[in-house]
GROMACS .gro file of C-alpha atoms in nm:
model
  423
    1UNK     CA    1   4.790 -13.608   6.620
    2UNK     CA    2   4.639 -13.381   6.886
    3UNK     CA    3   4.399 -13.239   6.625
    4UNK     CA    4   4.284 -13.589   6.530
    5UNK     CA    5   4.232 -13.674   6.898
    6UNK     CA    6   4.030 -13.354   6.940
    7UNK     CA    7   3.810 -13.441   6.641
    8UNK     CA    8   3.749 -13.790   6.779
    9UNK     CA    9   3.657 -13.645   7.118
   10UNK     CA   10   3.429 -13.382   6.958
   11UNK     CA   11   3.251 -13.644   6.750
   12UNK     CA   12   3.201 -13.873   7.050
   13UNK     CA   13   3.068 -13.579   7.256
   14UNK     CA   14   2.814 -13.484   6.989
   15UNK     CA   15   2.712 -13.848   6.955
   16UNK     CA   16   2.672 -13.874   7.332
   17UNK     CA   17   2.446 -13.567   7.344
   18UNK     CA   18   2.231 -13.707   7.063
   19UNK     CA   19   2.199 -14.035   7.253
   20UNK     CA   20   2.105 -13.840   7.566
   21UNK     CA   21   1.826 -13.661   7.379
   22UNK     CA   22   1.705 -13.993   7.236
   23UNK     CA   23   1.678 -14.139   7.588
   24UNK     CA   24   1.481 -13.837   7.707
   25UNK     CA   25   1.224 -13.843   7.426
   26UNK     CA   26   1.171 -14.214   7.493
   27UNK     CA   27   1.075 -14.141   7.855
   28UNK     CA   28   0.730 -14.247   7.981
   29UNK     CA   29   0.453 -14.000   7.896
   30UNK     CA   30   0.218 -13.856   8.157
   31UNK     CA   31  -0.117 -13.735   8.023
   32UNK     CA   32  -0.299 -13.440   8.181
   33UNK     CA   33  -0.589 -13.225   8.072
   34UNK     CA   34  -0.407 -12.894   8.062
   35UNK     CA   35  -0.104 -12.737   8.232
   36UNK     CA   36  -0.184 -12.407   8.404
   37UNK     CA   37   0.119 -12.181   8.448
   38UNK     CA   38  -0.053 -11.987   8.725
   39UNK     CA   39  -0.020 -12.299   8.939
   40UNK     CA   40   0.359 -12.305   8.925
   41UNK     CA   41   0.535 -12.284   9.262
   42UNK     CA   42   0.786 -12.017   9.358
   43UNK     CA   43   1.075 -12.251   9.277
   44UNK     CA   44   0.948 -12.328   8.926
   45UNK     CA   45   1.000 -12.150   8.595
   46UNK     CA   46   0.872 -12.196   8.238
   47UNK     CA   47   1.046 -12.157   7.902
   48UNK     CA   48   0.778 -12.133   7.635
   49UNK     CA   49   0.758 -12.249   7.273
   50UNK     CA   50   0.478 -12.217   7.016
   51UNK     CA   51   0.241 -12.500   6.931
   52UNK     CA   52   0.416 -12.751   6.700
   53UNK     CA   53   0.741 -12.549   6.685
   54UNK     CA   54   1.079 -12.554   6.860
   55UNK     CA   55   1.137 -12.177   6.883
   56UNK     CA   56   1.218 -12.047   7.233
   57UNK     CA   57   0.991 -11.750   7.303
   58UNK     CA   58   1.149 -11.619   7.624
   59UNK     CA   59   1.528 -11.680   7.609
   60UNK     CA   60   1.583 -11.409   7.871
   61UNK     CA   61   1.486 -11.670   8.131
   62UNK     CA   62   1.841 -11.798   8.097
   63UNK     CA   63   1.959 -11.559   8.370
   64UNK     CA   64   1.761 -11.751   8.633
   65UNK     CA   65   1.981 -12.060   8.586
   66UNK     CA   66   2.309 -11.896   8.685
   67UNK     CA   67   2.277 -11.953   9.059
   68UNK     CA   68   2.016 -12.225   9.092
   69UNK     CA   69   2.020 -12.603   9.078
   70UNK     CA   70   1.764 -12.777   8.856
   71UNK     CA   71   1.613 -13.091   9.010
   72UNK     CA   72   1.340 -13.160   8.753
   73UNK     CA   73   1.257 -13.080   8.389
   74UNK     CA   74   0.915 -13.133   8.232
   75UNK     CA   75   0.869 -13.111   7.855
   76UNK     CA   76   0.506 -13.010   7.795
   77UNK     CA   77   0.321 -13.043   7.466
   78UNK     CA   78  -0.031 -13.112   7.335
   79UNK     CA   79  -0.135 -13.458   7.221
   80UNK     CA   80  -0.335 -13.319   6.930
   81UNK     CA   81  -0.161 -13.290   6.593
   82UNK     CA   82  -0.281 -13.127   6.272
   83UNK     CA   83  -0.139 -13.402   6.048
   84UNK     CA   84  -0.144 -13.782   6.075
   85UNK     CA   85   0.222 -13.789   5.966
   86UNK     CA   86   0.332 -13.544   6.237
   87UNK     CA   87   0.624 -13.679   6.445
   88UNK     CA   88   0.589 -13.560   6.805
   89UNK     CA   89   0.901 -13.746   6.916
   90UNK     CA   90   1.111 -13.564   6.656
   91UNK     CA   91   0.967 -13.228   6.764
   92UNK     CA   92   1.049 -13.309   7.127
   93UNK     CA   93   1.406 -13.391   7.025
   94UNK     CA   94   1.435 -13.065   6.829
   95UNK     CA   95   1.309 -12.875   7.132
   96UNK     CA   96   1.579 -13.037   7.345
   97UNK     CA   97   1.840 -12.933   7.088
   98UNK     CA   98   1.723 -12.571   7.114
   99UNK     CA   99   1.724 -12.588   7.492
  100UNK     CA  100   2.080 -12.719   7.482
  101UNK     CA  101   2.181 -12.418   7.272
  102UNK     CA  102   2.030 -12.185   7.531
  103UNK     CA  103   2.148 -12.373   7.842
  104UNK     CA  104   2.441 -12.603   7.752
  105UNK     CA  105   2.553 -12.643   8.114
  106UNK     CA  106   2.217 -12.802   8.191
  107UNK     CA  107   2.308 -13.111   7.992
  108UNK     CA  108   2.667 -13.132   8.115
  109UNK     CA  109   2.540 -13.222   8.462
  110UNK     CA  110   2.211 -13.409   8.406
  111UNK     CA  111   2.127 -13.494   8.766
  112UNK     CA  112   1.766 -13.383   8.727
  113UNK     CA  113   1.453 -13.591   8.681
  114UNK     CA  114   1.279 -13.567   8.343
  115UNK     CA  115   0.914 -13.608   8.245
  116UNK     CA  116   0.712 -13.581   7.925
  117UNK     CA  117   0.373 -13.415   7.981
  118UNK     CA  118   0.108 -13.460   7.710
  119UNK     CA  119  -0.196 -13.229   7.734
  120UNK     CA  120  -0.518 -13.389   7.609
  121UNK     CA  121  -0.766 -13.097   7.618
  122UNK     CA  122  -0.690 -12.935   7.281
  123UNK     CA  123  -0.865 -13.075   6.974
  124UNK     CA  124  -0.778 -12.812   6.714
  125UNK     CA  125  -0.501 -12.569   6.631
  126UNK     CA  126  -0.719 -12.286   6.762
  127UNK     CA  127  -0.763 -12.461   7.097
  128UNK     CA  128  -0.398 -12.566   7.124
  129UNK     CA  129  -0.235 -12.234   7.030
  130UNK     CA  130  -0.307 -12.060   7.365
  131UNK     CA  131  -0.207 -12.367   7.569
  132UNK     CA  132   0.144 -12.386   7.715
  133UNK     CA  133   0.414 -12.566   7.522
  134UNK     CA  134   0.777 -12.587   7.628
  135UNK     CA  135   0.972 -12.668   7.943
  136UNK     CA  136   0.892 -12.633   8.312
  137UNK     CA  137   1.190 -12.637   8.547
  138UNK     CA  138   1.185 -12.709   8.918
  139UNK     CA  139   1.476 -12.566   9.116
  140UNK     CA  140   1.609 -12.673   9.449
  141UNK     CA  141   1.520 -12.374   9.668
  142UNK     CA  142   1.813 -12.148   9.752
  143UNK     CA  143   1.907 -12.105  10.114
  144UNK     CA  144   1.803 -11.803  10.315
  145UNK     CA  145   1.869 -11.694  10.674
  146UNK     CA  146   1.527 -11.836  10.765
  147UNK     CA  147   1.581 -12.178  10.607
  148UNK     CA  148   1.936 -12.203  10.741
  149UNK     CA  149   1.811 -12.126  11.090
  150UNK     CA  150   1.544 -12.396  11.055
  151UNK     CA  151   1.798 -12.655  10.938
  152UNK     CA  152   2.039 -12.558  11.216
  153UNK     CA  153   1.758 -12.591  11.471
  154UNK     CA  154   1.671 -12.934  11.330
  155UNK     CA  155   2.032 -13.049  11.366
  156UNK     CA  156   2.051 -12.916  11.722
  157UNK     CA  157   1.741 -13.116  11.810
  158UNK     CA  158   1.898 -13.425  11.653
  159UNK     CA  159   2.206 -13.381  11.871
  160UNK     CA  160   1.994 -13.320  12.183
  161UNK     CA  161   1.811 -13.644  12.107
  162UNK     CA  162   2.138 -13.832  12.070
  163UNK     CA  163   2.255 -13.700  12.406
  164UNK     CA  164   1.926 -13.808  12.568
  165UNK     CA  165   1.964 -14.153  12.416
  166UNK     CA  166   2.319 -14.173  12.551
  167UNK     CA  167   2.200 -14.066  12.896
  168UNK     CA  168   1.931 -14.334  12.892
  169UNK     CA  169   2.193 -14.595  12.804
  170UNK     CA  170   2.407 -14.487  13.105
  171UNK     CA  171   2.148 -14.378  13.366
  172UNK     CA  172   2.366 -14.393  13.674
  173UNK     CA  173   2.611 -14.150  13.522
  174UNK     CA  174   2.371 -13.896  13.377
  175UNK     CA  175   2.013 -13.917  13.509
  176UNK     CA  176   1.847 -13.793  13.823
  177UNK     CA  177   1.663 -14.034  14.050
  178UNK     CA  178   1.416 -14.057  14.339
  179UNK     CA  179   1.434 -14.284  14.646
  180UNK     CA  180   1.105 -14.449  14.743
  181UNK     CA  181   1.061 -14.631  15.077
  182UNK     CA  182   0.804 -14.909  15.115
  183UNK     CA  183   0.720 -15.174  15.378
  184UNK     CA  184   0.767 -15.543  15.302
  185UNK     CA  185   0.613 -15.788  15.553
  186UNK     CA  186   0.902 -16.033  15.514
  187UNK     CA  187   1.209 -15.806  15.520
  188UNK     CA  188   1.084 -15.476  15.663
  189UNK     CA  189   1.155 -15.138  15.500
  190UNK     CA  190   1.278 -15.148  15.138
  191UNK     CA  191   1.439 -14.852  14.959
  192UNK     CA  192   1.374 -14.840  14.582
  193UNK     CA  193   1.576 -14.623  14.344
  194UNK     CA  194   1.357 -14.476  14.064
  195UNK     CA  195   1.564 -14.351  13.771
  196UNK     CA  196   1.408 -14.074  13.557
  197UNK     CA  197   1.451 -14.164  13.192
  198UNK     CA  198   1.457 -13.885  12.935
  199UNK     CA  199   1.178 -13.899  12.678
  200UNK     CA  200   1.322 -13.923  12.326
  201UNK     CA  201   1.091 -13.801  12.050
  202UNK     CA  202   1.121 -13.834  11.674
  203UNK     CA  203   1.242 -13.504  11.527
  204UNK     CA  204   1.038 -13.393  11.223
  205UNK     CA  205   1.229 -13.234  10.932
  206UNK     CA  206   1.183 -12.861  10.858
  207UNK     CA  207   0.847 -12.789  10.693
  208UNK     CA  208   1.004 -12.591  10.409
  209UNK     CA  209   1.230 -12.874  10.289
  210UNK     CA  210   1.178 -12.943   9.919
  211UNK     CA  211   1.209 -13.323   9.938
  212UNK     CA  212   1.120 -13.487  10.270
  213UNK     CA  213   1.208 -13.830  10.131
  214UNK     CA  214   1.575 -13.737  10.173
  215UNK     CA  215   1.529 -13.756  10.550
  216UNK     CA  216   1.472 -14.130  10.505
  217UNK     CA  217   1.789 -14.163  10.296
  218UNK     CA  218   2.052 -14.345  10.502
  219UNK     CA  219   2.342 -14.299  10.257
  220UNK     CA  220   2.599 -14.170  10.506
  221UNK     CA  221   2.525 -14.428  10.775
  222UNK     CA  222   2.528 -14.712  10.521
  223UNK     CA  223   2.866 -14.605  10.387
  224UNK     CA  224   3.031 -14.566  10.725
  225UNK     CA  225   2.890 -14.904  10.829
  226UNK     CA  226   3.034 -15.073  10.517
  227UNK     CA  227   3.375 -14.911  10.558
  228UNK     CA  228   3.463 -14.966  10.921
  229UNK     CA  229   3.827 -15.015  10.823
  230UNK     CA  230   3.865 -14.638  10.776
  231UNK     CA  231   4.084 -14.505  11.055
  232UNK     CA  232   4.264 -14.183  11.139
  233UNK     CA  233   4.080 -13.957  10.897
  234UNK     CA  234   3.933 -13.609  10.873
  235UNK     CA  235   3.568 -13.555  10.777
  236UNK     CA  236   3.488 -13.266  10.541
  237UNK     CA  237   3.117 -13.187  10.513
  238UNK     CA  238   2.916 -12.956  10.290
  239UNK     CA  239   2.659 -12.775  10.508
  240UNK     CA  240   2.500 -12.565  10.236
  241UNK     CA  241   2.123 -12.577  10.184
  242UNK     CA  242   1.953 -12.916  10.157
  243UNK     CA  243   2.239 -13.113  10.317
  244UNK     CA  244   2.086 -13.131  10.668
  245UNK     CA  245   1.959 -13.493  10.626
  246UNK     CA  246   2.315 -13.606  10.563
  247UNK     CA  247   2.480 -13.382  10.824
  248UNK     CA  248   2.244 -13.536  11.080
  249UNK     CA  249   2.371 -13.881  10.982
  250UNK     CA  250   2.730 -13.766  11.037
  251UNK     CA  251   2.634 -13.674  11.394
  252UNK     CA  252   2.452 -14.004  11.449
  253UNK     CA  253   2.761 -14.191  11.326
  254UNK     CA  254   2.989 -13.976  11.543
  255UNK     CA  255   2.785 -14.063  11.849
  256UNK     CA  256   2.791 -14.433  11.759
  257UNK     CA  257   3.171 -14.447  11.722
  258UNK     CA  258   3.262 -14.214  12.008
  259UNK     CA  259   3.487 -14.473  12.174
  260UNK     CA  260   3.676 -14.556  11.853
  261UNK     CA  261   3.745 -14.191  11.768
  262UNK     CA  262   3.855 -14.273  11.413
  263UNK     CA  263   3.759 -13.928  11.287
  264UNK     CA  264   4.018 -13.694  11.437
  265UNK     CA  265   3.922 -13.369  11.268
  266UNK     CA  266   3.609 -13.213  11.117
  267UNK     CA  267   3.572 -12.939  10.857
  268UNK     CA  268   3.242 -12.782  10.754
  269UNK     CA  269   3.200 -12.544  10.461
  270UNK     CA  270   2.919 -12.316  10.342
  271UNK     CA  271   3.066 -12.169  10.020
  272UNK     CA  272   3.164 -11.822  10.131
  273UNK     CA  273   2.954 -11.723  10.430
  274UNK     CA  274   2.738 -11.440  10.294
  275UNK     CA  275   2.975 -11.343  10.013
  276UNK     CA  276   2.818 -11.244   9.681
  277UNK     CA  277   2.864 -11.502   9.407
  278UNK     CA  278   3.059 -11.266   9.181
  279UNK     CA  279   3.317 -11.217   9.459
  280UNK     CA  280   3.382 -11.586   9.516
  281UNK     CA  281   3.722 -11.694   9.388
  282UNK     CA  282   3.860 -12.050   9.383
  283UNK     CA  283   4.050 -12.130   9.707
  284UNK     CA  284   3.955 -11.784   9.841
  285UNK     CA  285   3.582 -11.828   9.885
  286UNK     CA  286   3.583 -11.867  10.264
  287UNK     CA  287   3.313 -12.002  10.489
  288UNK     CA  288   3.529 -12.297  10.599
  289UNK     CA  289   3.526 -12.400  10.968
  290UNK     CA  290   3.744 -12.666  11.129
  291UNK     CA  291   3.762 -12.830  11.471
  292UNK     CA  292   3.934 -13.119  11.642
  293UNK     CA  293   3.705 -13.403  11.746
  294UNK     CA  294   3.638 -13.303  12.106
  295UNK     CA  295   3.304 -13.478  12.120
  296UNK     CA  296   2.961 -13.456  11.961
  297UNK     CA  297   2.854 -13.124  12.114
  298UNK     CA  298   3.175 -12.943  12.015
  299UNK     CA  299   3.159 -13.073  11.658
  300UNK     CA  300   2.790 -12.980  11.636
  301UNK     CA  301   2.866 -12.627  11.753
  302UNK     CA  302   3.120 -12.581  11.476
  303UNK     CA  303   2.868 -12.705  11.220
  304UNK     CA  304   2.602 -12.472  11.361
  305UNK     CA  305   2.841 -12.175  11.340
  306UNK     CA  306   2.917 -12.261  10.980
  307UNK     CA  307   2.549 -12.289  10.886
  308UNK     CA  308   2.456 -11.975  11.078
  309UNK     CA  309   2.719 -11.765  10.902
  310UNK     CA  310   2.642 -11.878  10.549
  311UNK     CA  311   2.374 -11.834  10.290
  312UNK     CA  312   2.542 -12.059  10.037
  313UNK     CA  313   2.347 -12.335   9.873
  314UNK     CA  314   2.131 -12.346   9.563
  315UNK     CA  315   2.424 -12.239   9.349
  316UNK     CA  316   2.581 -12.491   9.116
  317UNK     CA  317   2.930 -12.479   9.272
  318UNK     CA  318   3.082 -12.521   9.617
  319UNK     CA  319   3.432 -12.477   9.762
  320UNK     CA  320   3.504 -12.845   9.830
  321UNK     CA  321   3.877 -12.832   9.750
  322UNK     CA  322   3.934 -12.528   9.972
  323UNK     CA  323   3.776 -12.720  10.262
  324UNK     CA  324   3.975 -13.038  10.190
  325UNK     CA  325   4.299 -12.840  10.185
  326UNK     CA  326   4.218 -12.691  10.527
  327UNK     CA  327   4.163 -13.040  10.668
  328UNK     CA  328   4.486 -13.156  10.506
  329UNK     CA  329   4.673 -12.862  10.658
  330UNK     CA  330   4.522 -12.865  11.008
  331UNK     CA  331   4.537 -13.241  11.050
  332UNK     CA  332   4.847 -13.337  10.856
  333UNK     CA  333   4.867 -13.677  11.027
  334UNK     CA  334   4.541 -13.792  10.867
  335UNK     CA  335   4.571 -14.101  10.649
  336UNK     CA  336   4.276 -13.998  10.435
  337UNK     CA  337   3.992 -13.749  10.393
  338UNK     CA  338   3.623 -13.840  10.397
  339UNK     CA  339   3.422 -13.587  10.195
  340UNK     CA  340   3.045 -13.572  10.249
  341UNK     CA  341   2.951 -13.409   9.918
  342UNK     CA  342   2.636 -13.280   9.750
  343UNK     CA  343   2.613 -13.470   9.420
  344UNK     CA  344   2.411 -13.187   9.264
  345UNK     CA  345   2.693 -12.936   9.312
  346UNK     CA  346   3.020 -12.916   9.125
  347UNK     CA  347   3.347 -12.782   9.264
  348UNK     CA  348   3.423 -12.413   9.231
  349UNK     CA  349   3.792 -12.496   9.275
  350UNK     CA  350   3.801 -12.817   9.068
  351UNK     CA  351   4.114 -12.705   8.881
  352UNK     CA  352   4.314 -12.728   9.207
  353UNK     CA  353   4.249 -13.093   9.295
  354UNK     CA  354   4.617 -13.164   9.220
  355UNK     CA  355   4.700 -12.982   9.545
  356UNK     CA  356   4.534 -13.259   9.746
  357UNK     CA  357   4.794 -13.511   9.865
  358UNK     CA  358   4.575 -13.757  10.058
  359UNK     CA  359   4.319 -14.011   9.934
  360UNK     CA  360   3.968 -13.867   9.936
  361UNK     CA  361   3.677 -14.103  10.016
  362UNK     CA  362   3.376 -13.929   9.861
  363UNK     CA  363   3.032 -13.992  10.009
  364UNK     CA  364   2.799 -13.876   9.731
  365UNK     CA  365   2.470 -13.749   9.875
  366UNK     CA  366   2.151 -13.717   9.676
  367UNK     CA  367   2.250 -13.955   9.395
  368UNK     CA  368   1.948 -14.079   9.203
  369UNK     CA  369   2.116 -14.205   8.887
  370UNK     CA  370   2.435 -14.036   8.770
  371UNK     CA  371   2.737 -13.953   8.984
  372UNK     CA  372   2.888 -13.608   8.941
  373UNK     CA  373   3.186 -13.671   8.715
  374UNK     CA  374   3.397 -13.412   8.899
  375UNK     CA  375   3.385 -13.640   9.204
  376UNK     CA  376   3.492 -13.934   8.988
  377UNK     CA  377   3.789 -13.722   8.877
  378UNK     CA  378   3.868 -13.627   9.237
  379UNK     CA  379   3.865 -13.989   9.350
  380UNK     CA  380   4.088 -14.092   9.062
  381UNK     CA  381   4.338 -13.808   9.106
  382UNK     CA  382   4.380 -13.869   9.479
  383UNK     CA  383   4.369 -14.251   9.460
  384UNK     CA  384   4.057 -14.231   9.673
  385UNK     CA  385   3.713 -14.383   9.619
  386UNK     CA  386   3.346 -14.310   9.547
  387UNK     CA  387   3.067 -14.425   9.776
  388UNK     CA  388   2.694 -14.431   9.710
  389UNK     CA  389   2.409 -14.561   9.921
  390UNK     CA  390   2.463 -14.914   9.790
  391UNK     CA  391   2.809 -14.928   9.628
  392UNK     CA  392   3.176 -14.864   9.701
  393UNK     CA  393   3.391 -14.791   9.396
  394UNK     CA  394   3.767 -14.830   9.440
  395UNK     CA  395   4.070 -14.831   9.207
  396UNK     CA  396   3.950 -14.549   8.981
  397UNK     CA  397   4.315 -14.442   8.957
  398UNK     CA  398   4.376 -14.759   8.753
  399UNK     CA  399   4.123 -14.659   8.483
  400UNK     CA  400   4.306 -14.604   8.153
  401UNK     CA  401   4.253 -14.369   7.858
  402UNK     CA  402   3.941 -14.466   7.665
  403UNK     CA  403   3.823 -14.714   7.928
  404UNK     CA  404   3.451 -14.737   8.003
  405UNK     CA  405   3.310 -14.806   8.348
  406UNK     CA  406   2.958 -14.874   8.476
  407UNK     CA  407   2.826 -14.772   8.818
  408UNK     CA  408   2.469 -14.864   8.915
  409UNK     CA  409   2.373 -14.903   8.551
  410UNK     CA  410   2.511 -14.562   8.445
  411UNK     CA  411   2.799 -14.550   8.198
  412UNK     CA  412   3.110 -14.331   8.197
  413UNK     CA  413   3.424 -14.307   7.984
  414UNK     CA  414   3.767 -14.179   8.083
  415UNK     CA  415   3.904 -13.963   7.803
  416UNK     CA  416   4.158 -13.681   7.784
  417UNK     CA  417   4.228 -13.687   8.156
  418UNK     CA  418   3.864 -13.669   8.271
  419UNK     CA  419   3.553 -13.879   8.309
  420UNK     CA  420   3.254 -13.816   8.082
  421UNK     CA  421   2.895 -13.940   8.075
  422UNK     CA  422   2.805 -14.206   7.820
  423UNK     CA  423   2.452 -14.260   7.689
   0.00000   0.00000   0.00000
């Protein structure tokens, strides 16, 4: 019986991958004259194939995918064909099959954007042969001490701005003032109090950031605003590279709800401080920092310490469970855990989610289409919930074997104890 179940699951998985490839080759086509590889950026990489063939010419490029997150894939080919019966769509699908053989993990977590690029310059085999054919990958830049310092500085400026705004709202408590004396013909001398209001400027995001549109993404604030019933919880936040837009929103929310004090404890994690990837072990990765909610500045300082001590980020895994377990241990009275998670990253310690005994409310950051299925599993296992910029998904623990669900137009199936993508 188990063998039959395995065969059914294997067949459905293969069918799902084929459907995924079919969706990709049906994507809109962008026409350009020619793609020049010498114009690739430092966070881009090419895997080449010959004209009209699906053979991978440089498979050694696989090593570059071990510790980087892909945010975009472009399949590049030439519009010209040597035969009127040539099927470009079938070739594109075959090329995806070969790429899947080389990089199977790439298609297990398809959170990247995809584009078809058709080059129009070549008009013969001789002209097309030297042109590039294959895949161009764009990676989310890995963190470095320089970028982490820039993101930490940005967050500090955000907090300083929030404090200035708070001071302006309560001038008699916080601001300095001048006394001005003037003569009034009707009542004599009048003493005016002139309060000095702090100037609050818009803080620009770090110049290096790979996607400035994320700084306009209000996911975290939207979710907290929709779920004001949450009380007595701990907040666990990923502070690895590229999460600063969302960390800033946590601080904005914290300032807004200072009087309610619903969040009693905060944990920040950076996936191991400066530990080498090969030395990171599940639940022993490190780089996890916790603090009681003693106010915005104290919480910000803990986050800054975490960011300053870590170079995590850019890898495909983070130590979410390790951080959740610290929050669970240090604030045992919490009714639930709110996890501010990077949707692009999976959990290094996923196999230990059974150790979590409190509901986890997962704020998924950076979601464009698909939700990371590991977070769906985490929500289901803990009787928690999933939250995107526009939706709240509850009762995942009630999903049964073989049941299909749809979230924001994307389809998933629960099978063999886990969620899977459906295409």
